[in-house]
Amino acid sequence: MRRGLNRFLRSVRRHGLAIALFAALPVAMTYPLVTVIDRAIPGPPWDNLGWLYDVWYLRQAMMGKAALLFNPNIFYPFGYNLTLSETMIANKALLAPLLLVFTPTVAYNVFVLLTFFLTSVATYALVLYLTRSRAAGVFAAVAFTYAPYRIGAMAAGWLPLIATQWLPLLFLFLERWLRGRRARDAVLAGCFLALNALSSWYYAYIVGISAALYLLWRLWPWKATFARRQTWLHLAAMAAVTAVLVLPAALPALTSAQSGLAWSLGDVEKWSASLEDFFYPNIYHPLWGRWFLERRAEVPAYPWYAPGFVFVGFVPLVLAWLAWRRRSGRFVSGLALIAGVAFVMALGTTLHVGGARLYVPVPDGVDRLFARAMHFLTERLALNPVSYYSLHRPGAIPIPLPALLVYLFLPFGSAMRTLYRFGLITTFGVTVLGGVGLASVLRRGRIGRLAVAGALTALVLFEFLVVPLPFGFSDTTPGPLEDYLATLPADAVLMRFPLVAAWNGDALYRSSLHGRRIAYGHGTFYPPEYTAYGDVLDRFPSPECISLLQAWGVTHVLVGERSYDAGWGDVRGQTWATVEESILRDGRLREVAVVEESPKWLGESVSGWLRGNLAVNPILQDRVHVYELAPR
């Protein structure tokens, strides 16, 4: 007992300052989040509020008010199988105790702050093990935790992606097993691989591929290594633990994917990193962020999508280069390998530069030959067939990248829409190698080692600074529209148009505030039986669409006047005037209220930096016309 206490006290003395720093930095580096922790969450009102709804729904399930895996109150009358969205099981395990104490908004924000702390501690533990240098561990922890990949995930509200604490722990126990060949380390590596997968299905693919590649590299020479029975037993134990933990959640999702749920090549292309994104300075920085964002401010889909979201940092990059030059162990080349492979994968299925697909001019006829070859590859040979048509341009050819083969030929490869997320591994590899490089510098220095380490750590914090958060916050309190909808009969069923105003996280979350069933929703994939009616829904207010809503039991229809006038209509050329005229002509919708929405995006400055029109503008305060629909 006393021996254990003494060990604990020694550990506190050795690592207490680092842990205290890791606890303080999340509050400082996300300011002013702590000042609005009970009434707003980071980022524009879109996907972040969808995940907040997920947190709210988990609380309802914990209280016995909702089924854990099926939600009948959204996408009415079909309901929603929750396995169609990201797993989040590992995150929910951390969120559940928070929800016993806090509201969903506070629990969401505390969880975000907790991931910063846990990621720092886990990265510190890994680099400390690799280098035996606490200063190097602190540097790598800070660099990885506050890298733009994680800040971008917070800005977009992608709650599954911000849970990166399991990644360093996986590689810690992989390395411990590689060095000591202890079965316990193999089992723990399997556990942490499972926790990565159960945070996000993207990480099941991304981290799984990276871990396998790292192991193969580190186990060389294979002939001697795999001749040992112990190697096979430990790897089997690692795989078995992962499978036991992941498969119960994965099998329903895999079944859904087999139903034909996949992203088009155009969708995947849209979410690829450009070549320069890894080196494009922090666009949220309070000093130079606006200048760099305005140099290249394409916004293809969402207002928080901006260049440099996978920027690895110049300070970590230089130190990683030093680690590479002074290779002190095979783990250095292993980390460099997975960082490099992930870099290529994050570039997507074809090469992009400056936010646009790069085309190479070719002589007449060459483009047609190339197109025929690509058609044969993508439509005839592929496991996941897709049309090449969206990439074809007369007189020029794109530059295909290895990710195209993953999309076409790996099982469920076409279910990964956002390939830039491979940048997580590049960021991880570079920042950990940066810590290794710093350790080598400190070992060779004779004076001022602590000052050098402190200065470089402060420099990387400055390089990644985003205070005050320029992407602002989403208000999570009820507004005038939610207050009005809460007065409707308890059995009311709502539909909203245009569809872009309905099929998003904001509209989904607002349903938790007014408590009425909705014939729309949001998730990674939508129910196939619901999307089968997409070509009818996107013709509102056609007679066929209104008849469908009657058949579904919809009682009230919400129509956004300013959304139509902003050009968001589902039919080309729609304006509020044309929509209102069609509604009046049909006669089955009776207006019962007109409600002005309150502002939802608070304290932001990013929108003023962007060129052109936002494809979806969360600043817009709509004027919502509420119609009662006559029963069938």
XYZ file of C-alpha atoms in Angstrom:
632
model
C 0.000 0.000 0.000
C 2.688 2.456 1.064
C 4.879 1.400 -1.865
C 2.053 2.090 -4.298
C 1.380 5.476 -2.709
C 5.054 6.385 -2.952
C 5.092 5.429 -6.624
C 2.041 7.606 -7.218
C 3.608 10.587 -5.435
C 6.819 10.195 -7.429
C 4.772 10.120 -10.618
C 2.926 13.288 -9.594
C 6.225 15.043 -8.919
C 7.656 13.940 -12.283
C 4.618 14.616 -14.448
C 2.452 16.981 -12.394
C 3.465 20.147 -14.238
C 2.787 18.544 -17.609
C -0.635 17.293 -16.493
C -1.493 20.716 -15.055
C -0.538 22.336 -18.366
C -2.669 19.849 -20.294
C -5.621 20.648 -18.007
C -5.275 24.422 -18.372
C -4.643 24.667 -22.108
C -8.082 23.453 -23.321
C -9.797 26.349 -21.565
C -7.255 28.899 -22.793
C -6.944 27.614 -26.381
C -10.721 27.397 -26.950
C -11.634 30.727 -25.375
C -14.355 31.992 -25.102
C -16.026 28.548 -25.068
C -15.991 28.402 -21.273
C -18.024 31.635 -21.091
C -20.936 30.180 -23.107
C -20.591 26.571 -21.993
C -24.251 26.236 -20.954
C -25.951 27.892 -23.929
C -23.881 27.383 -27.094
C -21.477 24.961 -28.769
C -18.534 25.728 -31.096
C -18.995 26.262 -34.821
C -21.726 27.303 -37.264
C -25.176 25.720 -36.750
C -25.038 22.613 -38.913
C -23.445 19.218 -38.194
C -22.468 20.241 -34.658
C -26.128 20.522 -33.679
C -26.812 17.138 -35.251
C -24.308 15.596 -32.856
C -25.750 17.623 -29.984
C -29.092 16.030 -30.848
C -27.336 12.660 -30.610
C -26.098 13.596 -27.128
C -29.618 14.701 -26.156
C -31.075 11.460 -27.526
C -28.548 9.411 -25.529
C -29.784 11.151 -22.397
C -33.387 10.342 -23.330
C -32.425 6.689 -23.772
C -30.600 6.658 -20.425
C -33.781 7.977 -18.786
C -35.889 5.268 -20.445
C -37.693 7.757 -22.688
C -36.296 6.516 -26.016
C -35.066 3.332 -27.673
C -31.289 3.150 -27.944
C -31.027 2.055 -31.592
C -34.214 3.277 -33.266
C -35.768 6.734 -33.289
C -39.398 6.726 -34.509
C -39.798 10.501 -34.228
C -37.597 11.593 -37.137
C -37.892 10.747 -40.841
C -41.542 10.089 -39.942
C -43.369 7.807 -40.711
C -40.376 5.499 -41.297
C -38.252 6.357 -38.281
C -34.475 6.162 -38.189
C -32.202 3.205 -37.565
C -29.342 4.811 -35.637
C -26.821 2.330 -37.056
C -27.041 4.360 -40.288
C -24.968 7.083 -38.622
C -21.513 7.171 -37.051
C -21.061 4.780 -34.149
C -19.867 7.181 -31.384
C -20.056 4.270 -28.896
C -16.669 5.040 -27.353
C -17.624 8.704 -27.108
C -20.994 7.882 -25.597
C -19.258 5.849 -22.903
C -17.515 9.068 -21.842
C -20.604 11.217 -22.367
C -22.959 9.021 -20.329
C -21.579 9.958 -16.878
C -21.465 13.620 -17.922
C -25.160 13.460 -18.822
C -25.966 12.283 -15.305
C -24.766 15.672 -14.066
C -25.014 18.172 -16.920
C -27.449 19.312 -19.597
C -26.719 18.035 -23.133
C -25.135 21.369 -24.110
C -22.788 21.422 -21.117
C -21.996 17.713 -21.524
C -21.128 18.282 -25.198
C -18.769 21.134 -24.357
C -17.159 19.346 -21.422
C -16.599 16.323 -23.657
C -14.889 18.524 -26.270
C -12.611 20.005 -23.606
C -11.972 16.534 -22.194
C -10.760 15.246 -25.574
C -8.126 17.998 -25.627
C -6.888 16.964 -22.193
C -6.949 13.219 -22.897
C -5.276 13.580 -26.297
C -2.484 15.577 -24.671
C -1.955 13.017 -21.908
C -1.984 10.086 -24.344
C 0.460 11.731 -26.774
C 2.723 12.709 -23.882
C 2.772 9.092 -22.687
C 3.685 7.807 -26.161
C 6.514 10.262 -26.826
C 7.837 9.895 -23.281
C 8.045 6.140 -23.898
C 9.798 6.633 -27.247
C 12.291 9.298 -26.132
C 12.447 9.270 -22.315
C 12.143 13.063 -22.570
C 9.348 14.833 -20.734
C 10.007 18.057 -22.625
C 9.675 16.255 -25.956
C 6.486 14.627 -24.706
C 4.966 17.990 -23.801
C 5.907 19.456 -27.192
C 4.387 16.581 -29.179
C 1.281 16.537 -26.977
C 0.638 20.231 -27.530
C 1.388 20.047 -31.264
C -0.933 17.113 -31.933
C -3.733 18.246 -29.636
C -4.044 21.776 -31.047
C -3.247 21.016 -34.689
C -5.713 22.442 -37.258
C -7.150 18.966 -37.923
C -8.596 18.850 -34.412
C -9.524 22.534 -34.335
C -11.267 22.078 -37.685
C -13.187 19.105 -36.301
C -14.325 21.271 -33.391
C -15.278 24.116 -35.757
C -17.377 21.781 -37.891
C -18.850 20.069 -34.841
C -17.712 16.608 -35.940
C -17.876 15.081 -32.485
C -16.772 11.575 -33.572
C -13.573 12.927 -35.147
C -12.407 15.010 -32.216
C -11.990 11.912 -30.024
C -8.337 11.350 -30.970
C -7.083 10.273 -27.542
C -7.160 6.579 -28.431
C -4.740 6.948 -31.365
C -1.545 7.660 -29.356
C -2.481 4.932 -26.872
C -2.845 2.412 -29.699
C 0.646 3.179 -30.988
C 2.041 3.230 -27.455
C 0.941 -0.349 -26.843
C 1.853 -1.473 -30.356
C 5.369 -0.216 -29.701
C 5.453 -1.780 -26.238
C 4.424 -5.105 -27.745
C 6.975 -4.822 -30.556
C 9.741 -4.232 -28.021
C 8.692 -6.595 -25.253
C 6.455 -9.195 -26.979
C 4.120 -9.325 -23.979
C 0.621 -10.681 -24.556
C -0.872 -8.009 -22.286
C 0.401 -5.235 -24.547
C -1.044 -6.973 -27.620
C -4.444 -7.230 -25.924
C -4.363 -3.569 -24.880
C -3.389 -2.557 -28.412
C -6.459 -4.454 -29.626
C -8.614 -2.604 -27.090
C -7.368 0.798 -28.217
C -7.767 -0.108 -31.887
C -11.383 -0.969 -31.073
C -11.893 2.336 -29.247
C -10.642 4.210 -32.313
C -13.117 2.314 -34.485
C -15.951 2.843 -32.011
C -15.352 6.597 -32.012
C -15.820 6.912 -35.776
C -16.183 4.389 -38.594
C -13.754 6.564 -40.524
C -11.161 5.783 -37.884
C -11.869 2.068 -38.211
C -10.619 2.354 -41.786
C -7.987 5.056 -41.374
C -6.440 3.915 -38.106
C -6.838 0.228 -38.953
C -4.934 0.590 -42.239
C -2.246 2.722 -40.585
C -1.755 0.337 -37.660
C -1.492 -2.667 -39.992
C 1.046 -0.883 -42.186
C 3.071 0.193 -39.146
C 3.105 -3.356 -37.783
C 4.193 -4.839 -41.091
C 7.026 -2.350 -41.338
C 8.161 -2.853 -37.749
C 7.988 -6.665 -37.953
C 10.544 -6.856 -40.763
C 12.279 -9.252 -41.463
C 9.014 -11.116 -41.870
C 10.449 -14.563 -42.420
C 12.129 -14.683 -39.026
C 9.338 -12.844 -37.214
C 6.448 -14.914 -38.519
C 8.333 -18.145 -37.999
C 7.724 -17.650 -34.271
C 4.483 -19.098 -32.938
C 4.293 -16.378 -30.282
C 3.944 -13.683 -32.959
C 0.896 -15.357 -34.450
C -0.715 -15.955 -31.056
C -0.299 -12.353 -29.948
C -1.516 -10.921 -33.254
C -4.497 -13.265 -33.115
C -5.268 -12.059 -29.584
C -5.040 -8.445 -30.754
C -7.398 -9.115 -33.663
C -9.797 -11.139 -31.518
C -10.130 -8.418 -28.886
C -10.767 -5.827 -31.595
C -13.350 -8.024 -33.310
C -15.217 -8.859 -30.091
C -15.539 -5.177 -29.208
C -16.265 -3.808 -32.687
C -18.323 -6.415 -34.551
C -21.545 -6.088 -32.485
C -21.696 -2.441 -33.556
C -20.159 -2.895 -37.002
C -22.360 -5.684 -38.367
C -25.565 -3.591 -38.526
C -23.620 -0.762 -40.182
C -22.062 -3.174 -42.677
C -25.498 -4.550 -43.471
C -26.698 -1.017 -44.155
C -23.721 -0.371 -46.428
C -24.461 -3.562 -48.342
C -27.880 -2.110 -49.093
C -26.168 0.174 -51.591
C -25.454 3.174 -49.381
C -22.400 4.855 -50.861
C -21.128 8.266 -51.871
C -20.735 9.329 -55.479
C -17.301 10.080 -56.872
C -18.309 13.738 -57.071
C -19.074 13.821 -53.336
C -15.755 12.167 -52.512
C -13.855 14.571 -54.772
C -15.393 17.557 -53.011
C -13.874 16.517 -49.692
C -10.294 15.931 -50.821
C -7.339 17.922 -49.525
C -5.410 20.088 -51.953
C -1.688 19.478 -52.260
C -0.826 22.691 -50.419
C -3.330 22.204 -47.583
C -0.741 20.417 -45.448
C 1.493 23.496 -45.650
C -1.126 26.262 -45.761
C -0.750 28.383 -42.591
C -3.434 28.366 -39.903
C -6.383 30.220 -41.449
C -8.051 30.787 -38.060
C -5.019 32.601 -36.609
C -5.878 36.013 -35.086
C -2.926 37.719 -36.833
C -2.543 36.209 -40.289
C -5.576 33.944 -40.621
C -7.762 36.357 -42.551
C -5.021 37.162 -45.081
C -4.421 33.502 -45.914
C -8.106 32.618 -45.954
C -8.858 35.418 -48.400
C -6.108 34.188 -50.724
C -7.995 30.950 -51.266
C -11.479 30.983 -49.888
C -13.474 28.513 -51.940
C -16.465 27.215 -50.034
C -17.809 24.230 -51.955
C -20.341 23.028 -49.427
C -20.116 24.353 -45.885
C -19.057 27.686 -44.370
C -16.361 26.133 -42.175
C -14.649 24.286 -45.011
C -11.453 26.237 -45.635
C -7.899 25.578 -46.819
C -5.290 24.371 -44.369
C -7.530 22.099 -42.299
C -4.733 19.489 -42.385
C -1.857 21.933 -41.854
C 0.809 20.065 -39.869
C 2.712 23.124 -38.659
C 6.142 24.352 -39.685
C 7.724 23.867 -36.251
C 6.708 20.172 -35.981
C 7.666 19.639 -39.623
C 11.227 20.928 -39.143
C 11.707 18.848 -35.993
C 10.231 15.781 -37.724
C 12.787 16.262 -40.498
C 15.538 16.272 -37.853
C 14.152 13.026 -36.434
C 14.220 11.502 -39.912
C 17.814 12.593 -40.502
C 18.966 11.202 -37.144
C 16.927 8.004 -37.308
C 17.374 6.525 -33.850
C 15.049 3.565 -34.252
C 12.923 1.713 -36.757
C 9.836 3.325 -35.248
C 10.950 6.629 -36.840
C 10.765 5.242 -40.370
C 7.510 3.463 -39.449
C 5.869 6.711 -38.361
C 7.215 8.474 -41.450
C 5.789 5.702 -43.633
C 2.245 5.903 -42.285
C 2.348 9.722 -42.318
C 3.395 9.657 -45.974
C 0.805 7.095 -47.041
C -1.919 9.045 -45.222
C -0.734 12.238 -46.931
C -1.312 10.651 -50.341
C -4.677 9.195 -49.301
C -5.886 12.544 -47.947
C -5.358 14.081 -51.388
C -8.364 12.089 -52.565
C -9.086 10.197 -55.738
C -7.512 12.792 -58.057
C -4.950 15.518 -57.458
C -6.205 18.956 -56.372
C -4.240 22.207 -56.253
C -5.642 25.493 -54.999
C -8.912 23.834 -54.080
C -9.584 22.676 -57.644
C -9.000 19.418 -59.489
C -5.795 19.581 -61.534
C -6.188 18.790 -65.234
C -3.292 18.164 -67.603
C -3.865 19.344 -71.206
C -3.395 16.511 -73.713
C -3.547 16.229 -77.528
C -6.846 15.556 -79.254
C -7.920 11.957 -78.869
C -5.752 11.215 -75.832
C -8.486 12.385 -73.483
C -10.959 10.019 -75.169
C -8.583 7.052 -74.843
C -8.016 7.934 -71.195
C -11.769 8.267 -70.623
C -12.399 4.831 -72.151
C -9.757 3.278 -69.910
C -11.216 5.005 -66.847
C -14.753 3.940 -67.783
C -13.551 0.336 -68.020
C -11.798 0.601 -64.647
C -14.565 2.417 -62.766
C -17.620 0.700 -64.253
C -16.538 -2.757 -65.417
C -13.722 -3.855 -63.094
C -14.600 -2.039 -59.866
C -16.062 -3.736 -56.806
C -17.820 -0.415 -56.142
C -18.798 0.713 -59.691
C -19.161 4.420 -60.365
C -19.437 6.688 -63.394
C -16.287 8.492 -64.530
C -18.421 11.098 -66.316
C -18.216 13.735 -63.553
C -14.407 13.829 -63.864
C -14.183 13.959 -67.661
C -13.082 17.158 -69.404
C -12.478 17.352 -73.171
C -8.850 18.047 -74.079
C -7.505 17.321 -70.592
C -7.156 14.499 -68.076
C -7.146 14.465 -64.263
C -4.323 12.853 -62.288
C -5.704 9.732 -60.545
C -4.334 8.938 -57.092
C -4.177 5.691 -55.057
C -7.320 6.612 -53.104
C -9.291 5.973 -56.290
C -8.322 2.299 -56.076
C -9.431 2.216 -52.427
C -12.768 3.751 -53.434
C -13.259 1.310 -56.308
C -11.906 -1.963 -54.982
C -11.879 -2.130 -51.176
C -15.046 -3.333 -49.426
C -17.083 -0.314 -48.300
C -14.411 2.010 -49.717
C -17.149 4.016 -51.422
C -18.774 4.683 -48.035
C -15.892 7.028 -47.124
C -16.846 10.462 -48.386
C -14.223 12.605 -46.649
C -10.787 11.276 -47.523
C -8.971 14.329 -46.177
C -9.515 12.735 -42.751
C -6.505 10.549 -43.482
C -4.702 13.787 -42.623
C -5.173 12.804 -38.984
C -2.431 10.196 -39.401
C -0.141 12.634 -41.216
C -0.615 15.157 -38.415
C -0.048 12.462 -35.793
C 3.078 11.130 -37.487
C 4.620 14.566 -38.015
C 3.933 15.817 -34.476
C 5.181 12.632 -32.780
C 8.290 12.695 -34.970
C 8.592 16.362 -34.046
C 8.804 15.297 -30.410
C 11.441 12.707 -31.309
C 13.391 15.365 -33.213
C 13.224 17.734 -30.252
C 14.503 14.988 -27.949
C 17.511 14.488 -30.216
C 18.214 18.240 -30.159
C 17.999 18.333 -26.370
C 20.327 15.350 -25.993
C 22.985 17.125 -28.033
C 22.585 20.476 -26.300
C 24.547 21.314 -23.186
C 22.932 24.500 -21.959
C 19.469 25.984 -22.019
C 17.706 22.733 -22.885
C 14.595 23.585 -20.882
C 14.485 27.056 -22.434
C 14.775 25.602 -25.950
C 11.981 23.103 -25.303
C 9.775 25.760 -23.724
C 10.358 28.206 -26.563
C 9.537 25.632 -29.257
C 6.410 24.510 -27.390
C 5.272 28.118 -27.049
C 6.041 28.675 -30.736
C 3.880 25.765 -31.881
C 1.059 26.965 -29.625
C 1.351 30.391 -31.235
C 1.421 28.828 -34.715
C -1.848 26.969 -34.000
C -3.549 29.801 -32.066
C -7.265 30.376 -32.813
C -8.228 32.614 -29.883
C -10.839 34.044 -29.809
C -12.565 31.313 -31.816
C -13.377 33.082 -35.109
C -15.881 30.455 -36.256
C -18.133 31.398 -33.351
C -20.832 29.387 -31.641
C -24.242 27.886 -32.309
C -27.005 28.994 -29.975
C -28.648 25.955 -28.357
C -31.487 27.742 -26.575
C -35.080 27.775 -27.938
C -35.957 30.593 -30.325
C -39.335 32.064 -31.324
C -39.972 29.293 -33.867
C -39.371 26.500 -31.348
C -41.524 28.309 -28.785
C -44.392 28.476 -31.282
C -44.052 24.871 -32.474
C -44.133 23.682 -28.863
C -47.712 25.018 -28.653
C -48.946 22.743 -31.465
C -50.832 19.554 -30.558
C -48.591 16.839 -29.118
C -49.374 14.523 -32.048
C -48.385 17.095 -34.687
C -46.040 15.953 -37.473
C -43.893 18.610 -39.143
C -42.230 18.920 -42.546
C -39.956 21.768 -43.648
C -38.987 23.270 -46.999
C -36.784 23.900 -48.834
C -35.101 20.594 -48.098
C -31.712 22.177 -47.390
C -33.387 23.827 -44.385
C -34.742 20.459 -43.215
C -31.989 17.931 -43.877
C -29.343 19.286 -41.513
C -28.206 19.036 -37.923
C -29.670 22.378 -36.903
C -33.219 21.455 -37.939
C -32.814 18.047 -36.303
C -31.654 19.518 -32.989
C -34.460 22.093 -32.920
C -36.938 19.197 -32.846
C -35.616 18.309 -29.382
C -36.615 21.806 -28.244
C -40.189 21.793 -29.564
C -40.834 18.061 -29.016
C -42.868 17.369 -32.163
C -42.348 14.538 -34.643
C -40.666 15.502 -37.896
C -40.852 14.032 -41.401
C -37.221 14.961 -41.990
C -33.954 14.472 -40.148
C -30.223 14.144 -40.552
C -27.578 11.437 -40.353
C -24.595 9.937 -42.140
C -26.974 7.994 -44.384
C -30.722 8.493 -44.702
C -33.270 5.634 -44.578
C -33.530 4.074 -48.066
C -37.313 3.840 -47.802
C -37.395 7.606 -47.127
C -34.952 8.649 -49.861
C -36.998 6.641 -52.372
C -39.425 9.591 -52.298
C -36.702 12.209 -52.831
C -37.790 13.028 -56.373
C -41.280 13.831 -55.062
C -40.161 15.827 -52.025
C -37.855 18.038 -54.052
C -40.786 19.257 -56.164
C -42.621 21.008 -53.307
C -45.231 22.509 -53.498
C -46.353 20.269 -56.360
C -49.715 18.482 -55.906
C -47.872 15.116 -55.831
C -45.621 16.288 -52.997
C -48.502 17.640 -50.922
C -50.427 14.392 -51.449
C -47.384 12.432 -50.249
C -47.190 14.559 -47.095
C -50.874 13.874 -46.452
C -50.274 10.143 -46.878
C -47.437 10.337 -44.343
C -49.686 12.006 -41.768
C -47.916 15.376 -41.833
C -50.037 18.010 -40.083
C -47.931 21.166 -40.459
C -45.492 22.386 -43.110
C -42.816 24.997 -42.392
C -41.712 27.054 -45.394
C -38.726 29.422 -45.291
C -39.423 32.610 -47.222
C -35.848 33.942 -47.227
C -34.388 30.525 -48.001
C -36.214 30.504 -51.321
C -35.249 34.075 -52.104
C -31.610 33.185 -51.302
C -31.709 30.581 -54.068
C -31.984 27.444 -51.943
C -35.144 26.179 -53.646
C -35.287 22.517 -54.624
C -36.615 23.416 -58.081
C -34.445 25.630 -60.273
C -35.676 29.222 -60.375
C -37.954 28.978 -57.336
C -38.549 32.166 -55.366
C -40.806 32.805 -52.419
C -43.325 34.456 -54.739
C -43.570 31.397 -57.011
C -43.760 29.009 -54.057
C -46.462 31.032 -52.307
C -48.469 31.228 -55.533
C -48.350 27.428 -55.943
C -49.373 26.899 -52.321
C -52.392 29.178 -52.714
C -53.359 27.524 -55.994
C -53.330 24.034 -54.434
C -55.565 25.034 -51.503
C -54.670 22.248 -49.064
C -52.244 24.327 -46.980
C -53.660 27.000 -44.657
C -51.253 29.539 -43.161
C -51.545 29.667 -39.361
C -48.447 31.639 -38.347
C -45.434 33.579 -39.601
C -42.403 33.469 -37.301
C -39.117 35.369 -37.481
C -36.213 33.156 -36.470
C -33.676 34.443 -33.962
C -29.918 34.521 -34.731
C -28.314 31.080 -34.402
C -24.655 31.768 -35.272
C -23.123 33.910 -32.541
C -19.777 35.653 -32.152
C -18.313 34.599 -35.508
C -16.025 36.527 -37.842
C -15.197 33.941 -40.520
C -18.119 34.678 -42.847
C -16.857 38.196 -43.454
C -13.522 36.800 -44.626
C -14.930 34.575 -47.356
C -15.198 35.448 -51.022
C -18.357 34.696 -52.953
C -21.590 33.256 -51.665
C -21.813 30.602 -49.013
C -23.521 27.531 -50.429
C -25.369 27.264 -47.124
C -25.439 30.383 -44.993
C -26.083 29.769 -41.294
C -26.221 33.511 -40.632
C -29.542 33.685 -42.456
C -32.464 34.361 -40.143
C -35.442 32.950 -41.961
C -39.000 34.155 -42.012
C -40.881 30.892 -41.557
C -44.467 30.468 -42.725
C -46.261 27.722 -40.801
C -49.064 25.987 -42.708
C -51.637 23.537 -41.453
C -52.109 20.673 -43.908
C -55.623 19.411 -44.502
C -55.986 15.698 -43.680
C -56.231 13.239 -46.527
